[in-house]
């Protein structure tokens, strides 16, 4: 798909590049983002405010005990405070909110406080003073115990609710995936079993798809019956005309013989167009051998260079052989040098037929693949060309889930490529 040409569309597309591609991932993002935002809001508003306020209050109470022990050291054992002398290192982790709040309160209360260490001993606070003394007491005296329990509960609840949401969301997206698979299979010419399910909107889309598929199948069936019936009915009078012309002097009816041959080719083309994809089934075949058979059955004694590797692929052999024969026939009609090639790409199989003829101008290439579109302006049709050759090729490519690509060959003529997924 080409990039948006309008500046507003280009800006909108660029602004959405960060979004996930699938609906499942986008729905998951919609579920996860609010949970993360709520967790952060609770952590900032509750943990920071609540635990800091609790720490300030408990530290204020502990501050009186510290002052009492400094004045009367004999009371230290009764208050679970250990005294000592020597240097003390100041170390409070950056993310320790309660430790930072405690240090601010103690520094404001004691001018000679030089160090606050909450890391040296686990669950212990050590204070160092300017006179070379230090004291140590349990961390629980100045901050709430087990503050991580709320965090664990929050994270655990969030993970549980996210898992439940994912399971529920998978059940809601499954009907959409089933509808997408059915539509993709129908685009490849396969009618798979499908029944609408899921939410109301998905059921409505599924019902609309089934109605559309039924209408298209009826249209294809009517087209096939019409072309087959007309073509078969025309064969009987055409055969009588050929018998009558065969009993006449060939020099007198030479023009009529050419017209009858052109009519026969037109009828054969109609039959090919009506039979396209009706009875063919996918079979694993050798792509190079299939291309060689199509070339040999069409080129007869004219030289056509065939190249490529032996590639095993699941194809509709009758339809693909017919499509390749049409491409080779067109190339031989309009060019003198023709070559055919088969190659395998990334998850694709590519058949290429090239010639050195006049080619097709780029503005006319789309019209050339439409049914009953002829690029020549002649009113007569003595060659039996009804404009269905490339249309049949395009339909066969689409039945395989692929496409027909027309371009310019380095031989100077048309380069036709059938690209199908593998």
mmCIF file of C-alpha atoms in Angstrom:
data_model
loop_
_atom_site.group_PDB
_atom_site.id
_atom_site.type_symbol
_atom_site.label_atom_id
_atom_site.label_comp_id
_atom_site.label_asym_id
_atom_site.label_seq_id
_atom_site.Cartn_x
_atom_site.Cartn_y
_atom_site.Cartn_z
ATOM 1 C CA UNK A 1 0.000 0.000 0.000
ATOM 2 C CA UNK A 2 1.363 3.388 -0.927
ATOM 3 C CA UNK A 3 2.089 6.032 1.675
ATOM 4 C CA UNK A 4 -0.569 8.695 2.265
ATOM 5 C CA UNK A 5 -0.033 11.652 -0.064
ATOM 6 C CA UNK A 6 -2.082 14.205 1.868
ATOM 7 C CA UNK A 7 -0.054 15.933 4.641
ATOM 8 C CA UNK A 8 -2.814 15.406 7.208
ATOM 9 C CA UNK A 9 -3.057 11.695 6.386
ATOM 10 C CA UNK A 10 0.729 11.356 6.471
ATOM 11 C CA UNK A 11 0.855 13.064 9.882
ATOM 12 C CA UNK A 12 -1.926 10.820 11.191
ATOM 13 C CA UNK A 13 -0.167 7.690 9.920
ATOM 14 C CA UNK A 14 3.142 8.803 11.454
ATOM 15 C CA UNK A 15 1.480 9.518 14.808
ATOM 16 C CA UNK A 16 0.095 5.957 14.950
ATOM 17 C CA UNK A 17 3.278 4.102 14.093
ATOM 18 C CA UNK A 18 3.955 3.436 17.765
ATOM 19 C CA UNK A 19 0.668 1.524 18.090
ATOM 20 C CA UNK A 20 0.738 -2.282 17.763
ATOM 21 C CA UNK A 21 -0.489 -3.726 14.466
ATOM 22 C CA UNK A 22 -2.909 -6.370 15.742
ATOM 23 C CA UNK A 23 -6.258 -5.745 17.414
ATOM 24 C CA UNK A 24 -5.311 -8.161 20.215
ATOM 25 C CA UNK A 25 -2.170 -6.162 21.064
ATOM 26 C CA UNK A 26 -4.045 -2.856 20.931
ATOM 27 C CA UNK A 27 -6.767 -4.174 23.228
ATOM 28 C CA UNK A 28 -4.082 -5.454 25.600
ATOM 29 C CA UNK A 29 -2.487 -2.016 25.568
ATOM 30 C CA UNK A 30 -5.841 -0.439 26.441
ATOM 31 C CA UNK A 31 -6.135 -2.805 29.410
ATOM 32 C CA UNK A 32 -2.560 -2.576 30.678
ATOM 33 C CA UNK A 33 -2.029 1.189 30.463
ATOM 34 C CA UNK A 34 -4.803 2.096 32.974
ATOM 35 C CA UNK A 35 -3.538 -0.543 35.389
ATOM 36 C CA UNK A 36 0.004 0.839 35.210
ATOM 37 C CA UNK A 37 -1.201 4.419 35.617
ATOM 38 C CA UNK A 38 -3.318 3.467 38.639
ATOM 39 C CA UNK A 39 -0.381 1.616 40.196
ATOM 40 C CA UNK A 40 1.894 4.624 39.740
ATOM 41 C CA UNK A 41 -0.720 7.005 41.093
ATOM 42 C CA UNK A 42 -1.242 4.865 44.191
ATOM 43 C CA UNK A 43 2.502 4.466 44.681
ATOM 44 C CA UNK A 44 3.129 8.206 44.448
ATOM 45 C CA UNK A 45 0.082 9.514 46.282
ATOM 46 C CA UNK A 46 -0.283 6.827 48.950
ATOM 47 C CA UNK A 47 3.158 5.354 49.546
ATOM 48 C CA UNK A 48 5.061 8.610 49.428
ATOM 49 C CA UNK A 49 2.550 10.654 51.416
ATOM 50 C CA UNK A 50 1.388 7.963 53.837
ATOM 51 C CA UNK A 51 4.696 6.308 54.688
ATOM 52 C CA UNK A 52 6.558 9.579 54.829
ATOM 53 C CA UNK A 53 3.952 11.037 57.199
ATOM 54 C CA UNK A 54 4.038 7.892 59.367
ATOM 55 C CA UNK A 55 7.838 7.973 59.375
ATOM 56 C CA UNK A 56 7.894 11.639 60.396
ATOM 57 C CA UNK A 57 5.517 10.967 63.277
ATOM 58 C CA UNK A 58 7.424 7.889 64.503
ATOM 59 C CA UNK A 59 10.783 9.664 64.137
ATOM 60 C CA UNK A 60 9.465 12.605 66.176
ATOM 61 C CA UNK A 61 8.563 10.187 68.956
ATOM 62 C CA UNK A 62 11.960 8.440 68.672
ATOM 63 C CA UNK A 63 13.702 11.799 68.760
ATOM 64 C CA UNK A 64 12.719 12.211 72.416
ATOM 65 C CA UNK A 65 14.182 8.808 73.307
ATOM 66 C CA UNK A 66 17.422 9.653 71.486
ATOM 67 C CA UNK A 67 17.747 12.918 73.405
ATOM 68 C CA UNK A 68 17.006 11.100 76.683
ATOM 69 C CA UNK A 69 19.657 8.396 76.026
ATOM 70 C CA UNK A 70 22.246 11.007 75.066
ATOM 71 C CA UNK A 71 21.574 12.725 78.389
ATOM 72 C CA UNK A 72 21.340 9.486 80.420
ATOM 73 C CA UNK A 73 23.245 6.637 78.650
ATOM 74 C CA UNK A 74 22.237 4.134 81.301
ATOM 75 C CA UNK A 75 18.699 4.045 79.904
ATOM 76 C CA UNK A 76 19.876 2.773 76.482
ATOM 77 C CA UNK A 77 19.367 -0.986 77.117
ATOM 78 C CA UNK A 78 15.821 -0.426 78.344
ATOM 79 C CA UNK A 79 14.987 1.497 75.156
ATOM 80 C CA UNK A 80 16.656 -1.086 72.841
ATOM 81 C CA UNK A 81 19.389 1.378 71.884
ATOM 82 C CA UNK A 82 23.044 0.394 71.457
ATOM 83 C CA UNK A 83 25.759 2.996 72.122
ATOM 84 C CA UNK A 84 29.323 3.091 70.884
ATOM 85 C CA UNK A 85 32.223 5.301 69.838
ATOM 86 C CA UNK A 86 33.961 5.700 66.515
ATOM 87 C CA UNK A 87 33.218 6.972 63.018
ATOM 88 C CA UNK A 88 29.851 6.304 61.366
ATOM 89 C CA UNK A 89 29.182 6.341 57.617
ATOM 90 C CA UNK A 90 26.285 8.368 56.199
ATOM 91 C CA UNK A 91 24.385 6.081 53.802
ATOM 92 C CA UNK A 92 20.692 6.217 52.891
ATOM 93 C CA UNK A 93 19.544 4.797 49.577
ATOM 94 C CA UNK A 94 17.962 7.209 47.111
ATOM 95 C CA UNK A 95 14.785 5.168 46.763
ATOM 96 C CA UNK A 96 14.384 4.794 50.553
ATOM 97 C CA UNK A 97 11.617 7.372 50.999
ATOM 98 C CA UNK A 98 11.039 6.704 54.691
ATOM 99 C CA UNK A 99 14.803 6.773 55.380
ATOM 100 C CA UNK A 100 15.183 10.157 53.722
ATOM 101 C CA UNK A 101 12.204 11.543 55.659
ATOM 102 C CA UNK A 102 13.671 10.196 58.912
ATOM 103 C CA UNK A 103 17.066 11.818 58.238
ATOM 104 C CA UNK A 104 15.452 15.206 57.532
ATOM 105 C CA UNK A 105 13.608 15.120 60.882
ATOM 106 C CA UNK A 106 16.694 14.037 62.855
ATOM 107 C CA UNK A 107 18.983 16.579 61.168
ATOM 108 C CA UNK A 108 16.513 19.307 62.047
ATOM 109 C CA UNK A 109 16.377 18.125 65.683
ATOM 110 C CA UNK A 110 20.119 17.487 66.343
ATOM 111 C CA UNK A 111 22.628 20.055 65.089
ATOM 112 C CA UNK A 112 25.597 17.749 65.745
ATOM 113 C CA UNK A 113 24.203 14.809 63.783
ATOM 114 C CA UNK A 114 26.741 13.879 61.097
ATOM 115 C CA UNK A 115 25.696 10.464 59.777
ATOM 116 C CA UNK A 116 22.570 8.381 59.282
ATOM 117 C CA UNK A 117 23.169 4.839 58.071
ATOM 118 C CA UNK A 118 20.276 2.522 57.177
ATOM 119 C CA UNK A 119 22.349 0.102 55.079
ATOM 120 C CA UNK A 120 25.174 -1.170 57.334
ATOM 121 C CA UNK A 121 22.954 -3.539 59.318
ATOM 122 C CA UNK A 122 19.647 -4.894 58.042
ATOM 123 C CA UNK A 123 16.552 -3.390 59.685
ATOM 124 C CA UNK A 124 18.774 -1.150 61.812
ATOM 125 C CA UNK A 125 19.468 2.601 61.940
ATOM 126 C CA UNK A 126 22.864 3.917 63.061
ATOM 127 C CA UNK A 127 23.373 7.579 63.970
ATOM 128 C CA UNK A 128 26.791 9.249 64.211
ATOM 129 C CA UNK A 129 27.393 12.478 66.148
ATOM 130 C CA UNK A 130 30.123 15.106 66.059
ATOM 131 C CA UNK A 131 31.538 14.053 69.456
ATOM 132 C CA UNK A 132 32.589 10.663 67.999
ATOM 133 C CA UNK A 133 29.761 8.646 69.520
ATOM 134 C CA UNK A 134 27.136 6.636 67.691
ATOM 135 C CA UNK A 135 23.957 4.861 68.598
ATOM 136 C CA UNK A 136 22.045 2.045 66.902
ATOM 137 C CA UNK A 137 18.340 1.093 67.206
ATOM 138 C CA UNK A 138 15.801 -0.997 65.242
ATOM 139 C CA UNK A 139 14.462 0.500 62.049
ATOM 140 C CA UNK A 140 10.926 -0.378 63.128
ATOM 141 C CA UNK A 141 11.161 2.385 65.799
ATOM 142 C CA UNK A 142 11.137 5.112 63.154
ATOM 143 C CA UNK A 143 9.254 3.662 60.149
ATOM 144 C CA UNK A 144 6.309 1.368 59.480
ATOM 145 C CA UNK A 145 7.212 -2.316 59.269
ATOM 146 C CA UNK A 146 6.710 -4.311 56.084
ATOM 147 C CA UNK A 147 5.768 -1.406 53.789
ATOM 148 C CA UNK A 148 6.337 -3.696 50.800
ATOM 149 C CA UNK A 149 3.248 -5.735 51.627
ATOM 150 C CA UNK A 150 0.991 -3.158 50.000
ATOM 151 C CA UNK A 151 3.195 -3.126 46.918
ATOM 152 C CA UNK A 152 3.143 -6.930 46.698
ATOM 153 C CA UNK A 153 -0.632 -6.936 47.089
ATOM 154 C CA UNK A 154 -1.038 -4.242 44.425
ATOM 155 C CA UNK A 155 1.236 -5.960 41.925
ATOM 156 C CA UNK A 156 -0.248 -9.392 42.585
ATOM 157 C CA UNK A 157 -3.822 -8.097 42.169
ATOM 158 C CA UNK A 158 -2.832 -6.244 38.991
ATOM 159 C CA UNK A 159 -1.233 -9.367 37.500
ATOM 160 C CA UNK A 160 -4.250 -11.494 38.394
ATOM 161 C CA UNK A 161 -6.723 -9.039 36.883
ATOM 162 C CA UNK A 162 -4.545 -8.645 33.784
ATOM 163 C CA UNK A 163 -4.445 -12.423 33.279
ATOM 164 C CA UNK A 164 -8.232 -12.640 33.654
ATOM 165 C CA UNK A 165 -8.631 -9.782 31.162
ATOM 166 C CA UNK A 166 -6.325 -11.496 28.668
ATOM 167 C CA UNK A 167 -8.273 -14.748 28.844
ATOM 168 C CA UNK A 168 -11.562 -12.904 28.407
ATOM 169 C CA UNK A 169 -10.165 -10.835 25.550
ATOM 170 C CA UNK A 170 -8.903 -13.931 23.719
ATOM 171 C CA UNK A 171 -12.438 -15.281 23.762
ATOM 172 C CA UNK A 172 -13.761 -12.029 22.301
ATOM 173 C CA UNK A 173 -11.134 -11.837 19.542
ATOM 174 C CA UNK A 174 -11.400 -15.494 18.487
ATOM 175 C CA UNK A 175 -14.621 -14.920 16.449
ATOM 176 C CA UNK A 176 -12.933 -12.035 14.615
ATOM 177 C CA UNK A 177 -10.007 -14.276 13.693
ATOM 178 C CA UNK A 178 -12.381 -16.987 12.487
ATOM 179 C CA UNK A 179 -14.138 -14.439 10.276
ATOM 180 C CA UNK A 180 -10.795 -13.207 8.912
ATOM 181 C CA UNK A 181 -9.694 -16.774 8.096
ATOM 182 C CA UNK A 182 -12.998 -17.503 6.339
ATOM 183 C CA UNK A 183 -12.739 -14.302 4.289
ATOM 184 C CA UNK A 184 -9.104 -15.035 3.400
ATOM 185 C CA UNK A 185 -9.969 -18.591 2.320
ATOM 186 C CA UNK A 186 -12.859 -17.331 0.190
ATOM 187 C CA UNK A 187 -10.498 -14.848 -1.445
ATOM 188 C CA UNK A 188 -8.359 -17.837 -2.456
ATOM 189 C CA UNK A 189 -11.328 -19.618 -3.982
ATOM 190 C CA UNK A 190 -11.977 -21.922 -1.008
ATOM 191 C CA UNK A 191 -15.352 -22.045 0.747
ATOM 192 C CA UNK A 192 -14.712 -23.091 4.349
ATOM 193 C CA UNK A 193 -17.292 -23.806 7.027
ATOM 194 C CA UNK A 194 -18.125 -20.692 9.061
ATOM 195 C CA UNK A 195 -20.908 -19.651 11.415
ATOM 196 C CA UNK A 196 -21.257 -16.246 13.138
ATOM 197 C CA UNK A 197 -20.393 -16.130 16.833
ATOM 198 C CA UNK A 198 -19.132 -13.721 19.452
ATOM 199 C CA UNK A 199 -20.420 -10.223 20.276
ATOM 200 C CA UNK A 200 -23.346 -8.667 18.430
ATOM 201 C CA UNK A 201 -21.145 -6.547 16.157
ATOM 202 C CA UNK A 202 -19.015 -9.527 15.130
ATOM 203 C CA UNK A 203 -22.126 -11.639 14.532
ATOM 204 C CA UNK A 204 -23.518 -8.890 12.287
ATOM 205 C CA UNK A 205 -20.274 -8.754 10.322
ATOM 206 C CA UNK A 206 -20.235 -12.561 10.025
ATOM 207 C CA UNK A 207 -23.833 -12.660 8.788
ATOM 208 C CA UNK A 208 -23.060 -9.955 6.233
ATOM 209 C CA UNK A 209 -20.035 -11.958 5.062
ATOM 210 C CA UNK A 210 -22.128 -15.102 4.616
ATOM 211 C CA UNK A 211 -24.722 -13.163 2.608
ATOM 212 C CA UNK A 212 -22.016 -11.634 0.450
ATOM 213 C CA UNK A 213 -20.353 -15.012 -0.108
ATOM 214 C CA UNK A 214 -23.664 -16.571 -1.111
ATOM 215 C CA UNK A 215 -24.354 -13.762 -3.600
ATOM 216 C CA UNK A 216 -20.895 -14.046 -5.146
ATOM 217 C CA UNK A 217 -21.185 -17.832 -5.417
ATOM 218 C CA UNK A 218 -24.591 -17.494 -7.114
ATOM 219 C CA UNK A 219 -23.151 -14.918 -9.491
ATOM 220 C CA UNK A 220 -20.209 -17.182 -10.374
ATOM 221 C CA UNK A 221 -22.517 -20.151 -10.826
ATOM 222 C CA UNK A 222 -24.848 -18.171 -13.099
ATOM 223 C CA UNK A 223 -21.911 -16.867 -15.129
ATOM 224 C CA UNK A 224 -20.511 -20.365 -15.497
ATOM 225 C CA UNK A 225 -23.859 -21.840 -16.537
ATOM 226 C CA UNK A 226 -24.492 -19.017 -19.009
ATOM 227 C CA UNK A 227 -21.129 -19.194 -20.736
ATOM 228 C CA UNK A 228 -21.040 -22.993 -20.701
ATOM 229 C CA UNK A 229 -24.565 -23.275 -22.065
ATOM 230 C CA UNK A 230 -24.073 -20.733 -24.823
ATOM 231 C CA UNK A 231 -20.695 -22.165 -25.804
ATOM 232 C CA UNK A 232 -21.957 -25.740 -25.934
ATOM 233 C CA UNK A 233 -25.076 -24.753 -27.887
ATOM 234 C CA UNK A 234 -22.934 -22.938 -30.452
ATOM 235 C CA UNK A 235 -20.717 -25.956 -31.006
ATOM 236 C CA UNK A 236 -23.446 -27.943 -32.812
ATOM 237 C CA UNK A 237 -24.140 -25.411 -35.626
ATOM 238 C CA UNK A 238 -20.444 -24.629 -35.774
ATOM 239 C CA UNK A 239 -19.611 -28.296 -36.336
ATOM 240 C CA UNK A 240 -22.209 -28.471 -39.184
ATOM 241 C CA UNK A 241 -20.679 -25.391 -40.754
ATOM 242 C CA UNK A 242 -17.206 -26.988 -40.623
ATOM 243 C CA UNK A 243 -18.531 -30.166 -42.285
ATOM 244 C CA UNK A 244 -20.268 -28.204 -45.024
ATOM 245 C CA UNK A 245 -17.186 -26.073 -45.640
ATOM 246 C CA UNK A 246 -15.009 -29.191 -45.799
ATOM 247 C CA UNK A 247 -17.098 -30.509 -48.716
ATOM 248 C CA UNK A 248 -16.750 -27.266 -50.667
ATOM 249 C CA UNK A 249 -13.833 -25.988 -52.726
ATOM 250 C CA UNK A 250 -11.236 -24.693 -50.250
ATOM 251 C CA UNK A 251 -10.173 -21.811 -52.460
ATOM 252 C CA UNK A 252 -13.722 -20.434 -52.550
ATOM 253 C CA UNK A 253 -14.372 -20.631 -48.807
ATOM 254 C CA UNK A 254 -10.919 -19.839 -47.433
ATOM 255 C CA UNK A 255 -12.200 -16.719 -45.656
ATOM 256 C CA UNK A 256 -15.151 -18.594 -44.159
ATOM 257 C CA UNK A 257 -12.825 -21.300 -42.861
ATOM 258 C CA UNK A 258 -10.755 -18.655 -41.059
ATOM 259 C CA UNK A 259 -13.913 -17.131 -39.565
ATOM 260 C CA UNK A 260 -15.122 -20.521 -38.348
ATOM 261 C CA UNK A 261 -11.705 -21.217 -36.790
ATOM 262 C CA UNK A 262 -11.849 -17.829 -35.037
ATOM 263 C CA UNK A 263 -15.351 -18.616 -33.747
ATOM 264 C CA UNK A 264 -14.105 -21.950 -32.428
ATOM 265 C CA UNK A 265 -11.264 -20.229 -30.589
ATOM 266 C CA UNK A 266 -13.735 -17.746 -29.093
ATOM 267 C CA UNK A 267 -15.948 -20.581 -27.858
ATOM 268 C CA UNK A 268 -12.935 -22.396 -26.362
ATOM 269 C CA UNK A 269 -11.958 -19.184 -24.592
ATOM 270 C CA UNK A 270 -15.464 -18.807 -23.171
ATOM 271 C CA UNK A 271 -15.345 -22.386 -21.901
ATOM 272 C CA UNK A 272 -11.960 -21.785 -20.282
ATOM 273 C CA UNK A 273 -13.289 -18.644 -18.624
ATOM 274 C CA UNK A 274 -16.389 -20.426 -17.321
ATOM 275 C CA UNK A 275 -14.428 -23.470 -16.086
ATOM 276 C CA UNK A 276 -11.875 -21.363 -14.219
ATOM 277 C CA UNK A 277 -11.500 -22.759 -10.687
ATOM 278 C CA UNK A 278 -14.747 -24.749 -10.809
ATOM 279 C CA UNK A 279 -13.320 -28.267 -10.438
ATOM 280 C CA UNK A 280 -9.644 -27.684 -9.724
ATOM 281 C CA UNK A 281 -8.218 -28.659 -6.328
ATOM 282 C CA UNK A 282 -4.894 -27.882 -4.731
ATOM 283 C CA UNK A 283 -2.214 -30.520 -5.278
ATOM 284 C CA UNK A 284 1.497 -30.575 -4.546
ATOM 285 C CA UNK A 285 3.221 -30.342 -7.938
ATOM 286 C CA UNK A 286 6.599 -29.506 -9.417
ATOM 287 C CA UNK A 287 6.326 -25.866 -10.500
ATOM 288 C CA UNK A 288 9.084 -26.160 -13.114
ATOM 289 C CA UNK A 289 7.499 -29.277 -14.648
ATOM 290 C CA UNK A 290 4.119 -27.505 -14.729
ATOM 291 C CA UNK A 291 5.647 -24.529 -16.530
ATOM 292 C CA UNK A 292 7.409 -26.830 -19.000
ATOM 293 C CA UNK A 293 4.164 -28.679 -19.790
ATOM 294 C CA UNK A 294 2.343 -25.396 -20.383
ATOM 295 C CA UNK A 295 5.087 -24.151 -22.722
ATOM 296 C CA UNK A 296 5.329 -27.414 -24.678
ATOM 297 C CA UNK A 297 1.551 -27.599 -25.069
ATOM 298 C CA UNK A 298 1.352 -24.034 -26.381
ATOM 299 C CA UNK A 299 4.579 -23.254 -28.220
ATOM 300 C CA UNK A 300 4.645 -26.470 -30.301
ATOM 301 C CA UNK A 301 7.692 -26.043 -32.596
ATOM 302 C CA UNK A 302 8.497 -22.428 -31.676
ATOM 303 C CA UNK A 303 11.487 -22.016 -29.325
ATOM 304 C CA UNK A 304 10.743 -20.823 -25.787
ATOM 305 C CA UNK A 305 13.501 -20.716 -23.161
ATOM 306 C CA UNK A 306 12.355 -22.296 -19.888
ATOM 307 C CA UNK A 307 14.466 -21.930 -16.725
ATOM 308 C CA UNK A 308 14.189 -22.216 -12.960
ATOM 309 C CA UNK A 309 14.641 -24.654 -10.107
ATOM 310 C CA UNK A 310 12.465 -27.616 -9.245
ATOM 311 C CA UNK A 311 10.112 -26.267 -6.592
ATOM 312 C CA UNK A 312 7.431 -28.300 -4.832
ATOM 313 C CA UNK A 313 4.328 -26.181 -4.223
ATOM 314 C CA UNK A 314 0.613 -26.676 -3.596
ATOM 315 C CA UNK A 315 -1.185 -25.327 -6.677
ATOM 316 C CA UNK A 316 -4.346 -25.852 -8.681
ATOM 317 C CA UNK A 317 -2.579 -27.548 -11.587
ATOM 318 C CA UNK A 318 -5.301 -27.253 -14.238
ATOM 319 C CA UNK A 319 -5.938 -23.576 -13.594
ATOM 320 C CA UNK A 320 -2.258 -22.680 -13.331
ATOM 321 C CA UNK A 321 -1.424 -24.625 -16.505
ATOM 322 C CA UNK A 322 -4.204 -22.778 -18.331
ATOM 323 C CA UNK A 323 -2.961 -19.418 -17.037
ATOM 324 C CA UNK A 324 0.633 -20.114 -18.065
ATOM 325 C CA UNK A 325 -0.515 -21.305 -21.489
ATOM 326 C CA UNK A 326 -2.387 -18.028 -21.972
ATOM 327 C CA UNK A 327 0.705 -16.009 -21.066
ATOM 328 C CA UNK A 328 2.923 -18.033 -23.392
ATOM 329 C CA UNK A 329 0.341 -17.821 -26.194
ATOM 330 C CA UNK A 330 0.122 -14.030 -25.845
ATOM 331 C CA UNK A 331 3.909 -13.744 -25.819
ATOM 332 C CA UNK A 332 4.209 -15.859 -28.991
ATOM 333 C CA UNK A 333 1.477 -13.865 -30.723
ATOM 334 C CA UNK A 334 3.152 -10.515 -30.127
ATOM 335 C CA UNK A 335 6.867 -11.374 -29.949
ATOM 336 C CA UNK A 336 9.527 -13.521 -31.557
ATOM 337 C CA UNK A 337 11.750 -14.160 -28.528
ATOM 338 C CA UNK A 338 9.970 -15.628 -25.512
ATOM 339 C CA UNK A 339 11.323 -16.934 -22.237
ATOM 340 C CA UNK A 340 9.649 -18.384 -19.153
ATOM 341 C CA UNK A 341 11.068 -18.671 -15.653
ATOM 342 C CA UNK A 342 9.955 -19.925 -12.238
ATOM 343 C CA UNK A 343 11.573 -18.820 -8.981
ATOM 344 C CA UNK A 344 10.871 -18.973 -5.262
ATOM 345 C CA UNK A 345 11.041 -15.899 -3.050
ATOM 346 C CA UNK A 346 10.268 -15.220 0.581
ATOM 347 C CA UNK A 347 7.026 -17.183 1.073
ATOM 348 C CA UNK A 348 6.085 -16.654 -2.608
ATOM 349 C CA UNK A 349 6.280 -18.541 -5.905
ATOM 350 C CA UNK A 350 6.781 -16.493 -9.054
ATOM 351 C CA UNK A 351 6.111 -17.522 -12.675
ATOM 352 C CA UNK A 352 7.503 -15.077 -15.253
ATOM 353 C CA UNK A 353 6.836 -14.956 -19.004
ATOM 354 C CA UNK A 354 8.615 -12.308 -21.119
ATOM 355 C CA UNK A 355 8.708 -11.388 -24.794
ATOM 356 C CA UNK A 356 10.271 -8.833 -27.140
ATOM 357 C CA UNK A 357 6.966 -7.589 -28.560
ATOM 358 C CA UNK A 358 5.428 -4.116 -28.321
ATOM 359 C CA UNK A 359 4.360 -4.636 -24.700
ATOM 360 C CA UNK A 360 1.466 -2.875 -22.966
ATOM 361 C CA UNK A 361 1.690 0.816 -22.012
ATOM 362 C CA UNK A 362 1.528 1.354 -18.259
ATOM 363 C CA UNK A 363 -1.812 3.294 -18.360
ATOM 364 C CA UNK A 364 -3.445 0.349 -20.206
ATOM 365 C CA UNK A 365 -2.188 -2.500 -18.009
ATOM 366 C CA UNK A 366 -5.083 -2.418 -15.572
ATOM 367 C CA UNK A 367 -7.634 -2.416 -18.400
ATOM 368 C CA UNK A 368 -5.822 -5.322 -20.097
ATOM 369 C CA UNK A 369 -6.716 -7.644 -17.203
ATOM 370 C CA UNK A 370 -10.443 -6.881 -17.276
ATOM 371 C CA UNK A 371 -12.811 -9.324 -18.981
ATOM 372 C CA UNK A 372 -13.654 -8.592 -22.641
ATOM 373 C CA UNK A 373 -11.198 -5.704 -22.799
ATOM 374 C CA UNK A 374 -9.204 -5.572 -26.041
ATOM 375 C CA UNK A 375 -6.442 -3.019 -26.443
ATOM 376 C CA UNK A 376 -6.590 -3.045 -30.252
ATOM 377 C CA UNK A 377 -9.191 -0.792 -31.868
ATOM 378 C CA UNK A 378 -10.057 -3.087 -34.784
ATOM 379 C CA UNK A 379 -13.746 -3.859 -35.210
ATOM 380 C CA UNK A 380 -13.101 -7.224 -36.809
ATOM 381 C CA UNK A 381 -12.040 -10.196 -34.721
ATOM 382 C CA UNK A 382 -10.673 -12.667 -37.241
ATOM 383 C CA UNK A 383 -8.032 -13.857 -34.772
ATOM 384 C CA UNK A 384 -10.592 -14.954 -32.210
ATOM 385 C CA UNK A 385 -9.382 -12.579 -29.509
ATOM 386 C CA UNK A 386 -12.155 -11.635 -27.065
ATOM 387 C CA UNK A 387 -10.019 -10.097 -24.317
ATOM 388 C CA UNK A 388 -10.269 -12.915 -21.781
ATOM 389 C CA UNK A 389 -6.697 -14.235 -21.792
ATOM 390 C CA UNK A 390 -5.185 -11.979 -19.111
ATOM 391 C CA UNK A 391 -8.473 -11.935 -17.216
ATOM 392 C CA UNK A 392 -8.298 -15.719 -16.861
ATOM 393 C CA UNK A 393 -4.682 -15.438 -15.706
ATOM 394 C CA UNK A 394 -5.620 -12.814 -13.110
ATOM 395 C CA UNK A 395 -8.523 -14.932 -11.812
ATOM 396 C CA UNK A 396 -6.283 -17.988 -11.490
ATOM 397 C CA UNK A 397 -3.704 -15.939 -9.583
ATOM 398 C CA UNK A 398 -6.395 -14.586 -7.258
ATOM 399 C CA UNK A 399 -7.790 -18.082 -6.712
ATOM 400 C CA UNK A 400 -4.327 -18.985 -5.377
ATOM 401 C CA UNK A 401 -4.351 -15.930 -3.105
ATOM 402 C CA UNK A 402 -1.836 -14.163 -5.351
ATOM 403 C CA UNK A 403 -1.815 -11.551 -8.100
ATOM 404 C CA UNK A 404 -0.886 -10.887 -11.729
ATOM 405 C CA UNK A 405 1.765 -8.234 -12.261
ATOM 406 C CA UNK A 406 2.454 -6.658 -15.660
ATOM 407 C CA UNK A 407 5.622 -4.744 -16.392
ATOM 408 C CA UNK A 408 8.342 -3.993 -18.911
ATOM 409 C CA UNK A 409 10.756 -6.761 -19.844
ATOM 410 C CA UNK A 410 14.433 -6.182 -20.495
ATOM 411 C CA UNK A 411 13.747 -7.902 -23.842
ATOM 412 C CA UNK A 412 11.727 -4.819 -24.756
ATOM 413 C CA UNK A 413 8.233 -6.303 -24.554
ATOM 414 C CA UNK A 414 5.779 -7.398 -21.872
ATOM 415 C CA UNK A 415 6.805 -9.015 -18.607
ATOM 416 C CA UNK A 416 3.935 -10.925 -16.983
ATOM 417 C CA UNK A 417 4.378 -12.408 -13.505
ATOM 418 C CA UNK A 418 2.050 -14.691 -11.554
ATOM 419 C CA UNK A 419 2.931 -14.336 -7.852
ATOM 420 C CA UNK A 420 1.271 -16.745 -5.412
ATOM 421 C CA UNK A 421 1.966 -17.312 -1.696
ATOM 422 C CA UNK A 422 3.510 -20.596 -0.568
#
